[in-house]
mmCIF file with all atom_site columns, C-alpha atoms in Angstrom:
data_model
loop_
_atom_site.group_PDB
_atom_site.id
_atom_site.type_symbol
_atom_site.label_atom_id
_atom_site.label_alt_id
_atom_site.label_comp_id
_atom_site.label_asym_id
_atom_site.label_entity_id
_atom_site.label_seq_id
_atom_site.pdbx_PDB_ins_code
_atom_site.Cartn_x
_atom_site.Cartn_y
_atom_site.Cartn_z
_atom_site.occupancy
_atom_site.B_iso_or_equiv
_atom_site.pdbx_formal_charge
_atom_site.auth_seq_id
_atom_site.auth_comp_id
_atom_site.auth_asym_id
_atom_site.auth_atom_id
_atom_site.pdbx_PDB_model_num
ATOM 1   C CA . UNK A 1 1   ? -228.946 -134.411 -70.951 1.00 0.00 ? 19  UNK A CA 1
ATOM 2   C CA . UNK A 1 2   ? -229.293 -136.072 -74.334 1.00 0.00 ? 20  UNK A CA 1
ATOM 3   C CA . UNK A 1 3   ? -232.964 -135.045 -74.320 1.00 0.00 ? 21  UNK A CA 1
ATOM 4   C CA . UNK A 1 4   ? -232.030 -131.384 -73.696 1.00 0.00 ? 22  UNK A CA 1
ATOM 5   C CA . UNK A 1 5   ? -229.481 -131.481 -76.521 1.00 0.00 ? 23  UNK A CA 1
ATOM 6   C CA . UNK A 1 6   ? -232.059 -132.877 -78.947 1.00 0.00 ? 24  UNK A CA 1
ATOM 7   C CA . UNK A 1 7   ? -234.736 -130.404 -77.845 1.00 0.00 ? 25  UNK A CA 1
ATOM 8   C CA . UNK A 1 8   ? -232.495 -127.316 -78.141 1.00 0.00 ? 26  UNK A CA 1
ATOM 9   C CA . UNK A 1 9   ? -232.826 -124.091 -76.207 1.00 0.00 ? 27  UNK A CA 1
ATOM 10  C CA . UNK A 1 10  ? -229.988 -124.827 -73.775 1.00 0.00 ? 28  UNK A CA 1
ATOM 11  C CA . UNK A 1 11  ? -228.922 -121.182 -74.268 1.00 0.00 ? 29  UNK A CA 1
ATOM 12  C CA . UNK A 1 12  ? -230.252 -118.471 -76.618 1.00 0.00 ? 30  UNK A CA 1
ATOM 13  C CA . UNK A 1 13  ? -229.564 -119.461 -80.213 1.00 0.00 ? 31  UNK A CA 1
ATOM 14  C CA . UNK A 1 14  ? -229.204 -123.186 -79.462 1.00 0.00 ? 32  UNK A CA 1
ATOM 15  C CA . UNK A 1 15  ? -231.191 -125.072 -82.107 1.00 0.00 ? 33  UNK A CA 1
ATOM 16  C CA . UNK A 1 16  ? -232.539 -128.617 -81.652 1.00 0.00 ? 34  UNK A CA 1
ATOM 17  C CA . UNK A 1 17  ? -229.977 -131.390 -81.973 1.00 0.00 ? 35  UNK A CA 1
ATOM 18  C CA . UNK A 1 18  ? -226.224 -131.124 -82.081 1.00 0.00 ? 36  UNK A CA 1
ATOM 19  C CA . UNK A 1 19  ? -224.182 -129.061 -81.754 1.00 0.00 ? 37  UNK A CA 1
ATOM 20  C CA . UNK A 1 20  ? -225.262 -127.768 -78.376 1.00 0.00 ? 38  UNK A CA 1
ATOM 21  C CA . UNK A 1 21  ? -224.467 -124.035 -78.424 1.00 0.00 ? 39  UNK A CA 1
ATOM 22  C CA . UNK A 1 22  ? -223.351 -122.389 -75.182 1.00 0.00 ? 40  UNK A CA 1
ATOM 23  C CA . UNK A 1 23  ? -223.850 -118.665 -75.783 1.00 0.00 ? 41  UNK A CA 1
ATOM 24  C CA . UNK A 1 24  ? -223.991 -117.457 -72.158 1.00 0.00 ? 42  UNK A CA 1
ATOM 25  C CA . UNK A 1 25  ? -221.046 -117.341 -69.754 1.00 0.00 ? 43  UNK A CA 1
ATOM 26  C CA . UNK A 1 26  ? -221.343 -119.579 -66.709 1.00 0.00 ? 44  UNK A CA 1
ATOM 27  C CA . UNK A 1 27  ? -221.294 -123.210 -65.577 1.00 0.00 ? 45  UNK A CA 1
ATOM 28  C CA . UNK A 1 28  ? -222.955 -126.133 -67.349 1.00 0.00 ? 46  UNK A CA 1
ATOM 29  C CA . UNK A 1 29  ? -223.236 -129.679 -65.997 1.00 0.00 ? 47  UNK A CA 1
ATOM 30  C CA . UNK A 1 30  ? -223.956 -132.944 -67.766 1.00 0.00 ? 48  UNK A CA 1
ATOM 31  C CA . UNK A 1 31  ? -226.798 -135.043 -66.345 1.00 0.00 ? 49  UNK A CA 1
ATOM 32  C CA . UNK A 1 32  ? -226.440 -137.943 -68.815 1.00 0.00 ? 50  UNK A CA 1
ATOM 33  C CA . UNK A 1 33  ? -224.108 -139.250 -71.488 1.00 0.00 ? 51  UNK A CA 1
ATOM 34  C CA . UNK A 1 34  ? -224.275 -137.396 -74.818 1.00 0.00 ? 52  UNK A CA 1
ATOM 35  C CA . UNK A 1 35  ? -224.164 -139.292 -78.109 1.00 0.00 ? 53  UNK A CA 1
ATOM 36  C CA . UNK A 1 36  ? -223.387 -137.437 -81.340 1.00 0.00 ? 54  UNK A CA 1
ATOM 37  C CA . UNK A 1 37  ? -224.316 -139.771 -84.194 1.00 0.00 ? 55  UNK A CA 1
ATOM 38  C CA . UNK A 1 38  ? -223.958 -137.495 -87.245 1.00 0.00 ? 56  UNK A CA 1
ATOM 39  C CA . UNK A 1 39  ? -221.085 -135.471 -88.762 1.00 0.00 ? 57  UNK A CA 1
ATOM 40  C CA . UNK A 1 40  ? -221.527 -132.355 -86.600 1.00 0.00 ? 58  UNK A CA 1
ATOM 41  C CA . UNK A 1 41  ? -219.788 -130.879 -83.552 1.00 0.00 ? 59  UNK A CA 1
ATOM 42  C CA . UNK A 1 42  ? -220.830 -131.922 -80.065 1.00 0.00 ? 60  UNK A CA 1
ATOM 43  C CA . UNK A 1 43  ? -220.633 -128.580 -78.221 1.00 0.00 ? 61  UNK A CA 1
ATOM 44  C CA . UNK A 1 44  ? -219.879 -125.122 -79.630 1.00 0.00 ? 62  UNK A CA 1
ATOM 45  C CA . UNK A 1 45  ? -218.913 -122.464 -77.081 1.00 0.00 ? 63  UNK A CA 1
ATOM 46  C CA . UNK A 1 46  ? -219.525 -118.876 -78.209 1.00 0.00 ? 64  UNK A CA 1
ATOM 47  C CA . UNK A 1 47  ? -219.340 -117.064 -74.841 1.00 0.00 ? 65  UNK A CA 1
ATOM 48  C CA . UNK A 1 48  ? -216.193 -116.476 -72.762 1.00 0.00 ? 66  UNK A CA 1
ATOM 49  C CA . UNK A 1 49  ? -215.681 -117.866 -69.281 1.00 0.00 ? 67  UNK A CA 1
ATOM 50  C CA . UNK A 1 50  ? -217.687 -121.073 -69.679 1.00 0.00 ? 68  UNK A CA 1
ATOM 51  C CA . UNK A 1 51  ? -217.151 -124.136 -67.495 1.00 0.00 ? 69  UNK A CA 1
ATOM 52  C CA . UNK A 1 52  ? -218.381 -127.546 -68.678 1.00 0.00 ? 70  UNK A CA 1
ATOM 53  C CA . UNK A 1 53  ? -218.478 -130.188 -65.953 1.00 0.00 ? 71  UNK A CA 1
ATOM 54  C CA . UNK A 1 54  ? -219.177 -133.633 -67.389 1.00 0.00 ? 72  UNK A CA 1
ATOM 55  C CA . UNK A 1 55  ? -219.908 -134.966 -63.868 1.00 0.00 ? 73  UNK A CA 1
ATOM 56  C CA . UNK A 1 56  ? -218.392 -138.332 -64.767 1.00 0.00 ? 74  UNK A CA 1
ATOM 57  C CA . UNK A 1 57  ? -220.459 -138.716 -67.950 1.00 0.00 ? 75  UNK A CA 1
ATOM 58  C CA . UNK A 1 58  ? -219.230 -139.324 -71.495 1.00 0.00 ? 76  UNK A CA 1
ATOM 59  C CA . UNK A 1 59  ? -219.654 -137.444 -74.775 1.00 0.00 ? 77  UNK A CA 1
ATOM 60  C CA . UNK A 1 60  ? -219.208 -139.864 -77.675 1.00 0.00 ? 78  UNK A CA 1
ATOM 61  C CA . UNK A 1 61  ? -218.850 -139.007 -81.344 1.00 0.00 ? 79  UNK A CA 1
ATOM 62  C CA . UNK A 1 62  ? -219.727 -142.484 -82.651 1.00 0.00 ? 80  UNK A CA 1
ATOM 63  C CA . UNK A 1 63  ? -216.767 -142.301 -85.043 1.00 0.00 ? 81  UNK A CA 1
ATOM 64  C CA . UNK A 1 64  ? -218.619 -139.681 -87.147 1.00 0.00 ? 82  UNK A CA 1
ATOM 65  C CA . UNK A 1 65  ? -218.940 -136.571 -84.948 1.00 0.00 ? 83  UNK A CA 1
ATOM 66  C CA . UNK A 1 66  ? -216.573 -133.738 -85.868 1.00 0.00 ? 84  UNK A CA 1
ATOM 67  C CA . UNK A 1 67  ? -215.185 -131.674 -82.947 1.00 0.00 ? 85  UNK A CA 1
ATOM 68  C CA . UNK A 1 68  ? -216.199 -132.761 -79.465 1.00 0.00 ? 86  UNK A CA 1
ATOM 69  C CA . UNK A 1 69  ? -216.030 -129.255 -77.989 1.00 0.00 ? 87  UNK A CA 1
ATOM 70  C CA . UNK A 1 70  ? -214.927 -126.220 -79.983 1.00 0.00 ? 88  UNK A CA 1
ATOM 71  C CA . UNK A 1 71  ? -214.646 -122.566 -79.034 1.00 0.00 ? 89  UNK A CA 1
ATOM 72  C CA . UNK A 1 72  ? -212.701 -119.432 -79.938 1.00 0.00 ? 90  UNK A CA 1
ATOM 73  C CA . UNK A 1 73  ? -213.312 -117.633 -76.651 1.00 0.00 ? 91  UNK A CA 1
ATOM 74  C CA . UNK A 1 74  ? -211.177 -117.076 -73.558 1.00 0.00 ? 92  UNK A CA 1
ATOM 75  C CA . UNK A 1 75  ? -211.283 -119.066 -70.338 1.00 0.00 ? 93  UNK A CA 1
ATOM 76  C CA . UNK A 1 76  ? -213.045 -122.259 -71.423 1.00 0.00 ? 94  UNK A CA 1
ATOM 77  C CA . UNK A 1 77  ? -212.879 -124.961 -68.738 1.00 0.00 ? 95  UNK A CA 1
ATOM 78  C CA . UNK A 1 78  ? -213.715 -128.653 -69.313 1.00 0.00 ? 96  UNK A CA 1
ATOM 79  C CA . UNK A 1 79  ? -213.572 -131.114 -66.412 1.00 0.00 ? 97  UNK A CA 1
ATOM 80  C CA . UNK A 1 80  ? -214.551 -134.510 -64.990 1.00 0.00 ? 98  UNK A CA 1
ATOM 81  C CA . UNK A 1 81  ? -215.521 -136.854 -67.817 1.00 0.00 ? 99  UNK A CA 1
ATOM 82  C CA . UNK A 1 82  ? -214.737 -138.636 -71.069 1.00 0.00 ? 100 UNK A CA 1
ATOM 83  C CA . UNK A 1 83  ? -214.697 -137.487 -74.709 1.00 0.00 ? 101 UNK A CA 1
ATOM 84  C CA . UNK A 1 84  ? -214.230 -140.203 -77.297 1.00 0.00 ? 102 UNK A CA 1
ATOM 85  C CA . UNK A 1 85  ? -215.032 -141.129 -80.887 1.00 0.00 ? 103 UNK A CA 1
ATOM 86  C CA . UNK A 1 86  ? -214.690 -137.747 -82.676 1.00 0.00 ? 104 UNK A CA 1
ATOM 87  C CA . UNK A 1 87  ? -213.146 -137.388 -86.140 1.00 0.00 ? 105 UNK A CA 1
ATOM 88  C CA . UNK A 1 88  ? -211.654 -133.944 -85.482 1.00 0.00 ? 106 UNK A CA 1
ATOM 89  C CA . UNK A 1 89  ? -210.171 -132.674 -82.216 1.00 0.00 ? 107 UNK A CA 1
ATOM 90  C CA . UNK A 1 90  ? -211.944 -133.803 -79.051 1.00 0.00 ? 108 UNK A CA 1
ATOM 91  C CA . UNK A 1 91  ? -211.276 -130.336 -77.586 1.00 0.00 ? 109 UNK A CA 1
ATOM 92  C CA . UNK A 1 92  ? -210.314 -127.376 -79.787 1.00 0.00 ? 110 UNK A CA 1
ATOM 93  C CA . UNK A 1 93  ? -209.813 -124.010 -78.113 1.00 0.00 ? 111 UNK A CA 1
ATOM 94  C CA . UNK A 1 94  ? -208.843 -121.029 -80.236 1.00 0.00 ? 112 UNK A CA 1
ATOM 95  C CA . UNK A 1 95  ? -209.086 -118.692 -77.256 1.00 0.00 ? 113 UNK A CA 1
ATOM 96  C CA . UNK A 1 96  ? -206.530 -118.259 -74.499 1.00 0.00 ? 114 UNK A CA 1
ATOM 97  C CA . UNK A 1 97  ? -206.725 -119.739 -71.004 1.00 0.00 ? 115 UNK A CA 1
ATOM 98  C CA . UNK A 1 98  ? -208.238 -123.154 -71.693 1.00 0.00 ? 116 UNK A CA 1
ATOM 99  C CA . UNK A 1 99  ? -208.317 -125.432 -68.639 1.00 0.00 ? 117 UNK A CA 1
ATOM 100 C CA . UNK A 1 100 ? -208.750 -129.212 -68.942 1.00 0.00 ? 118 UNK A CA 1
ATOM 101 C CA . UNK A 1 101 ? -208.756 -131.202 -65.702 1.00 0.00 ? 119 UNK A CA 1
ATOM 102 C CA . UNK A 1 102 ? -209.627 -134.793 -64.746 1.00 0.00 ? 120 UNK A CA 1
ATOM 103 C CA . UNK A 1 103 ? -210.634 -135.795 -68.293 1.00 0.00 ? 121 UNK A CA 1
ATOM 104 C CA . UNK A 1 104 ? -210.259 -138.952 -70.378 1.00 0.00 ? 122 UNK A CA 1
ATOM 105 C CA . UNK A 1 105 ? -209.693 -137.983 -74.016 1.00 0.00 ? 123 UNK A CA 1
ATOM 106 C CA . UNK A 1 106 ? -209.365 -141.391 -75.628 1.00 0.00 ? 124 UNK A CA 1
ATOM 107 C CA . UNK A 1 107 ? -209.997 -143.332 -78.840 1.00 0.00 ? 125 UNK A CA 1
ATOM 108 C CA . UNK A 1 108 ? -210.728 -140.375 -81.115 1.00 0.00 ? 126 UNK A CA 1
ATOM 109 C CA . UNK A 1 109 ? -210.237 -141.331 -84.794 1.00 0.00 ? 127 UNK A CA 1
ATOM 110 C CA . UNK A 1 110 ? -209.044 -137.810 -85.655 1.00 0.00 ? 128 UNK A CA 1
ATOM 111 C CA . UNK A 1 111 ? -208.633 -137.383 -89.423 1.00 0.00 ? 129 UNK A CA 1
ATOM 112 C CA . UNK A 1 112 ? -207.690 -133.667 -89.381 1.00 0.00 ? 130 UNK A CA 1
ATOM 113 C CA . UNK A 1 113 ? -204.174 -133.102 -90.739 1.00 0.00 ? 131 UNK A CA 1
ATOM 114 C CA . UNK A 1 114 ? -201.925 -132.362 -87.756 1.00 0.00 ? 132 UNK A CA 1
ATOM 115 C CA . UNK A 1 115 ? -204.940 -132.483 -85.477 1.00 0.00 ? 133 UNK A CA 1
ATOM 116 C CA . UNK A 1 116 ? -204.823 -133.395 -81.802 1.00 0.00 ? 134 UNK A CA 1
ATOM 117 C CA . UNK A 1 117 ? -206.987 -134.809 -79.084 1.00 0.00 ? 135 UNK A CA 1
ATOM 118 C CA . UNK A 1 118 ? -206.589 -131.384 -77.425 1.00 0.00 ? 136 UNK A CA 1
ATOM 119 C CA . UNK A 1 119 ? -205.594 -128.236 -79.312 1.00 0.00 ? 137 UNK A CA 1
ATOM 120 C CA . UNK A 1 120 ? -205.055 -125.319 -76.931 1.00 0.00 ? 138 UNK A CA 1
ATOM 121 C CA . UNK A 1 121 ? -204.214 -121.659 -77.465 1.00 0.00 ? 139 UNK A CA 1
ATOM 122 C CA . UNK A 1 122 ? -201.836 -119.663 -75.269 1.00 0.00 ? 140 UNK A CA 1
ATOM 123 C CA . UNK A 1 123 ? -201.714 -119.754 -71.462 1.00 0.00 ? 141 UNK A CA 1
ATOM 124 C CA . UNK A 1 124 ? -203.677 -122.987 -71.209 1.00 0.00 ? 142 UNK A CA 1
ATOM 125 C CA . UNK A 1 125 ? -203.522 -125.634 -68.474 1.00 0.00 ? 143 UNK A CA 1
ATOM 126 C CA . UNK A 1 126 ? -204.039 -129.365 -69.029 1.00 0.00 ? 144 UNK A CA 1
ATOM 127 C CA . UNK A 1 127 ? -203.720 -131.552 -65.950 1.00 0.00 ? 145 UNK A CA 1
ATOM 128 C CA . UNK A 1 128 ? -204.724 -134.796 -64.273 1.00 0.00 ? 146 UNK A CA 1
ATOM 129 C CA . UNK A 1 129 ? -206.009 -136.301 -67.538 1.00 0.00 ? 147 UNK A CA 1
ATOM 130 C CA . UNK A 1 130 ? -205.587 -139.394 -69.701 1.00 0.00 ? 148 UNK A CA 1
ATOM 131 C CA . UNK A 1 131 ? -205.021 -138.529 -73.371 1.00 0.00 ? 149 UNK A CA 1
ATOM 132 C CA . UNK A 1 132 ? -204.499 -141.872 -75.097 1.00 0.00 ? 150 UNK A CA 1
ATOM 133 C CA . UNK A 1 133 ? -205.060 -143.895 -78.265 1.00 0.00 ? 151 UNK A CA 1
ATOM 134 C CA . UNK A 1 134 ? -205.987 -140.926 -80.443 1.00 0.00 ? 152 UNK A CA 1
ATOM 135 C CA . UNK A 1 135 ? -205.306 -140.962 -84.169 1.00 0.00 ? 153 UNK A CA 1
ATOM 136 C CA . UNK A 1 136 ? -203.226 -137.767 -84.301 1.00 0.00 ? 154 UNK A CA 1
ATOM 137 C CA . UNK A 1 137 ? -201.296 -135.993 -81.522 1.00 0.00 ? 155 UNK A CA 1
ATOM 138 C CA . UNK A 1 138 ? -202.271 -136.056 -77.870 1.00 0.00 ? 156 UNK A CA 1
ATOM 139 C CA . UNK A 1 139 ? -201.802 -132.381 -76.944 1.00 0.00 ? 157 UNK A CA 1
ATOM 140 C CA . UNK A 1 140 ? -200.881 -129.441 -79.179 1.00 0.00 ? 158 UNK A CA 1
ATOM 141 C CA . UNK A 1 141 ? -200.388 -126.248 -77.203 1.00 0.00 ? 159 UNK A CA 1
ATOM 142 C CA . UNK A 1 142 ? -199.338 -122.710 -78.072 1.00 0.00 ? 160 UNK A CA 1
ATOM 143 C CA . UNK A 1 143 ? -197.101 -120.543 -75.926 1.00 0.00 ? 161 UNK A CA 1
ATOM 144 C CA . UNK A 1 144 ? -196.948 -120.514 -72.144 1.00 0.00 ? 162 UNK A CA 1
ATOM 145 C CA . UNK A 1 145 ? -198.923 -123.701 -71.539 1.00 0.00 ? 163 UNK A CA 1
ATOM 146 C CA . UNK A 1 146 ? -198.775 -125.887 -68.435 1.00 0.00 ? 164 UNK A CA 1
ATOM 147 C CA . UNK A 1 147 ? -199.137 -129.635 -68.973 1.00 0.00 ? 165 UNK A CA 1
ATOM 148 C CA . UNK A 1 148 ? -199.072 -131.427 -65.628 1.00 0.00 ? 166 UNK A CA 1
ATOM 149 C CA . UNK A 1 149 ? -199.769 -134.891 -64.170 1.00 0.00 ? 167 UNK A CA 1
ATOM 150 C CA . UNK A 1 150 ? -201.214 -136.433 -67.346 1.00 0.00 ? 168 UNK A CA 1
ATOM 151 C CA . UNK A 1 151 ? -200.924 -139.800 -69.050 1.00 0.00 ? 169 UNK A CA 1
ATOM 152 C CA . UNK A 1 152 ? -200.289 -139.189 -72.753 1.00 0.00 ? 170 UNK A CA 1
ATOM 153 C CA . UNK A 1 153 ? -199.783 -142.506 -74.531 1.00 0.00 ? 171 UNK A CA 1
ATOM 154 C CA . UNK A 1 154 ? -200.312 -144.487 -77.723 1.00 0.00 ? 172 UNK A CA 1
ATOM 155 C CA . UNK A 1 155 ? -201.249 -141.477 -79.858 1.00 0.00 ? 173 UNK A CA 1
ATOM 156 C CA . UNK A 1 156 ? -200.514 -141.815 -83.561 1.00 0.00 ? 174 UNK A CA 1
ATOM 157 C CA . UNK A 1 157 ? -198.387 -138.675 -84.019 1.00 0.00 ? 175 UNK A CA 1
ATOM 158 C CA . UNK A 1 158 ? -196.876 -136.715 -81.098 1.00 0.00 ? 176 UNK A CA 1
ATOM 159 C CA . UNK A 1 159 ? -197.568 -137.006 -77.410 1.00 0.00 ? 177 UNK A CA 1
ATOM 160 C CA . UNK A 1 160 ? -197.156 -133.325 -76.472 1.00 0.00 ? 178 UNK A CA 1
ATOM 161 C CA . UNK A 1 161 ? -196.299 -130.654 -79.062 1.00 0.00 ? 179 UNK A CA 1
ATOM 162 C CA . UNK A 1 162 ? -195.401 -127.184 -77.756 1.00 0.00 ? 180 UNK A CA 1
ATOM 163 C CA . UNK A 1 163 ? -195.656 -124.515 -80.469 1.00 0.00 ? 181 UNK A CA 1
ATOM 164 C CA . UNK A 1 164 ? -194.136 -121.031 -80.449 1.00 0.00 ? 182 UNK A CA 1
ATOM 165 C CA . UNK A 1 165 ? -192.869 -120.031 -76.976 1.00 0.00 ? 183 UNK A CA 1
ATOM 166 C CA . UNK A 1 166 ? -193.362 -123.504 -75.579 1.00 0.00 ? 184 UNK A CA 1
ATOM 167 C CA . UNK A 1 167 ? -194.551 -124.427 -72.139 1.00 0.00 ? 185 UNK A CA 1
ATOM 168 C CA . UNK A 1 168 ? -193.882 -126.475 -69.034 1.00 0.00 ? 186 UNK A CA 1
ATOM 169 C CA . UNK A 1 169 ? -194.359 -130.236 -68.775 1.00 0.00 ? 187 UNK A CA 1
ATOM 170 C CA . UNK A 1 170 ? -194.388 -131.628 -65.239 1.00 0.00 ? 188 UNK A CA 1
ATOM 171 C CA . UNK A 1 171 ? -194.955 -135.011 -63.643 1.00 0.00 ? 189 UNK A CA 1
ATOM 172 C CA . UNK A 1 172 ? -196.545 -136.694 -66.672 1.00 0.00 ? 190 UNK A CA 1
ATOM 173 C CA . UNK A 1 173 ? -196.250 -140.135 -68.228 1.00 0.00 ? 191 UNK A CA 1
ATOM 174 C CA . UNK A 1 174 ? -195.489 -139.757 -71.951 1.00 0.00 ? 192 UNK A CA 1
ATOM 175 C CA . UNK A 1 175 ? -195.132 -143.147 -73.637 1.00 0.00 ? 193 UNK A CA 1
ATOM 176 C CA . UNK A 1 176 ? -195.563 -145.101 -76.872 1.00 0.00 ? 194 UNK A CA 1
ATOM 177 C CA . UNK A 1 177 ? -196.532 -142.150 -79.075 1.00 0.00 ? 195 UNK A CA 1
ATOM 178 C CA . UNK A 1 178 ? -195.707 -142.979 -82.682 1.00 0.00 ? 196 UNK A CA 1
ATOM 179 C CA . UNK A 1 179 ? -193.416 -140.137 -83.821 1.00 0.00 ? 197 UNK A CA 1
ATOM 180 C CA . UNK A 1 180 ? -192.171 -138.225 -80.746 1.00 0.00 ? 198 UNK A CA 1
ATOM 181 C CA . UNK A 1 181 ? -193.286 -138.171 -77.158 1.00 0.00 ? 199 UNK A CA 1
ATOM 182 C CA . UNK A 1 182 ? -192.376 -134.510 -76.607 1.00 0.00 ? 200 UNK A CA 1
ATOM 183 C CA . UNK A 1 183 ? -191.699 -132.042 -79.407 1.00 0.00 ? 201 UNK A CA 1
ATOM 184 C CA . UNK A 1 184 ? -191.402 -128.263 -79.632 1.00 0.00 ? 202 UNK A CA 1
ATOM 185 C CA . UNK A 1 185 ? -190.951 -125.676 -82.337 1.00 0.00 ? 203 UNK A CA 1
ATOM 186 C CA . UNK A 1 186 ? -189.540 -122.959 -80.064 1.00 0.00 ? 204 UNK A CA 1
ATOM 187 C CA . UNK A 1 187 ? -185.777 -122.367 -79.709 1.00 0.00 ? 205 UNK A CA 1
ATOM 188 C CA . UNK A 1 188 ? -184.327 -124.427 -76.893 1.00 0.00 ? 206 UNK A CA 1
ATOM 189 C CA . UNK A 1 189 ? -186.889 -127.227 -77.007 1.00 0.00 ? 207 UNK A CA 1
ATOM 190 C CA . UNK A 1 190 ? -185.637 -130.621 -78.138 1.00 0.00 ? 208 UNK A CA 1
ATOM 191 C CA . UNK A 1 191 ? -187.712 -133.572 -79.303 1.00 0.00 ? 209 UNK A CA 1
ATOM 192 C CA . UNK A 1 192 ? -187.782 -136.845 -77.394 1.00 0.00 ? 210 UNK A CA 1
ATOM 193 C CA . UNK A 1 193 ? -189.039 -140.239 -78.333 1.00 0.00 ? 211 UNK A CA 1
ATOM 194 C CA . UNK A 1 194 ? -191.018 -141.983 -75.653 1.00 0.00 ? 212 UNK A CA 1
#
């Protein structure tokens, strides 16, 4: 809850206020909306194999929060809610095997050069989500990513950007992204406006 975030102690090493630090592997569930109203990250994940279930709640960055959720660990999973209003990436995963499912990642005024609503490392899966109206790209994903059954629209740079060895895009609506809808830097991937 917001009260738990402000009190601290969610996991060992979590200090009062934001960011909430998740330093123990396991599952965490929201029980209220979270509001980040200063220039800090919302959630920092320092343990591998963490699942964050927003349970239909919202984490809002108030147009000043930095990263919504950031981690450099493997197997981070984020599901079932909304992240909006962050000035850096809503979700930034530097570790492999990120999973994002049933999320709304919308209206993030991202000011990071070549940032994205979701930045994912290798072998990540992003599905069943709405990634729209963000100020940089919608999804930036390293090699071997699966992007499936998403709406990716009205982002100010690219819709989906596959880097390195690319990925698979299935059954998604990619529309009205400013530069390209789908772009890749790997051989054999062409760019498409949408």
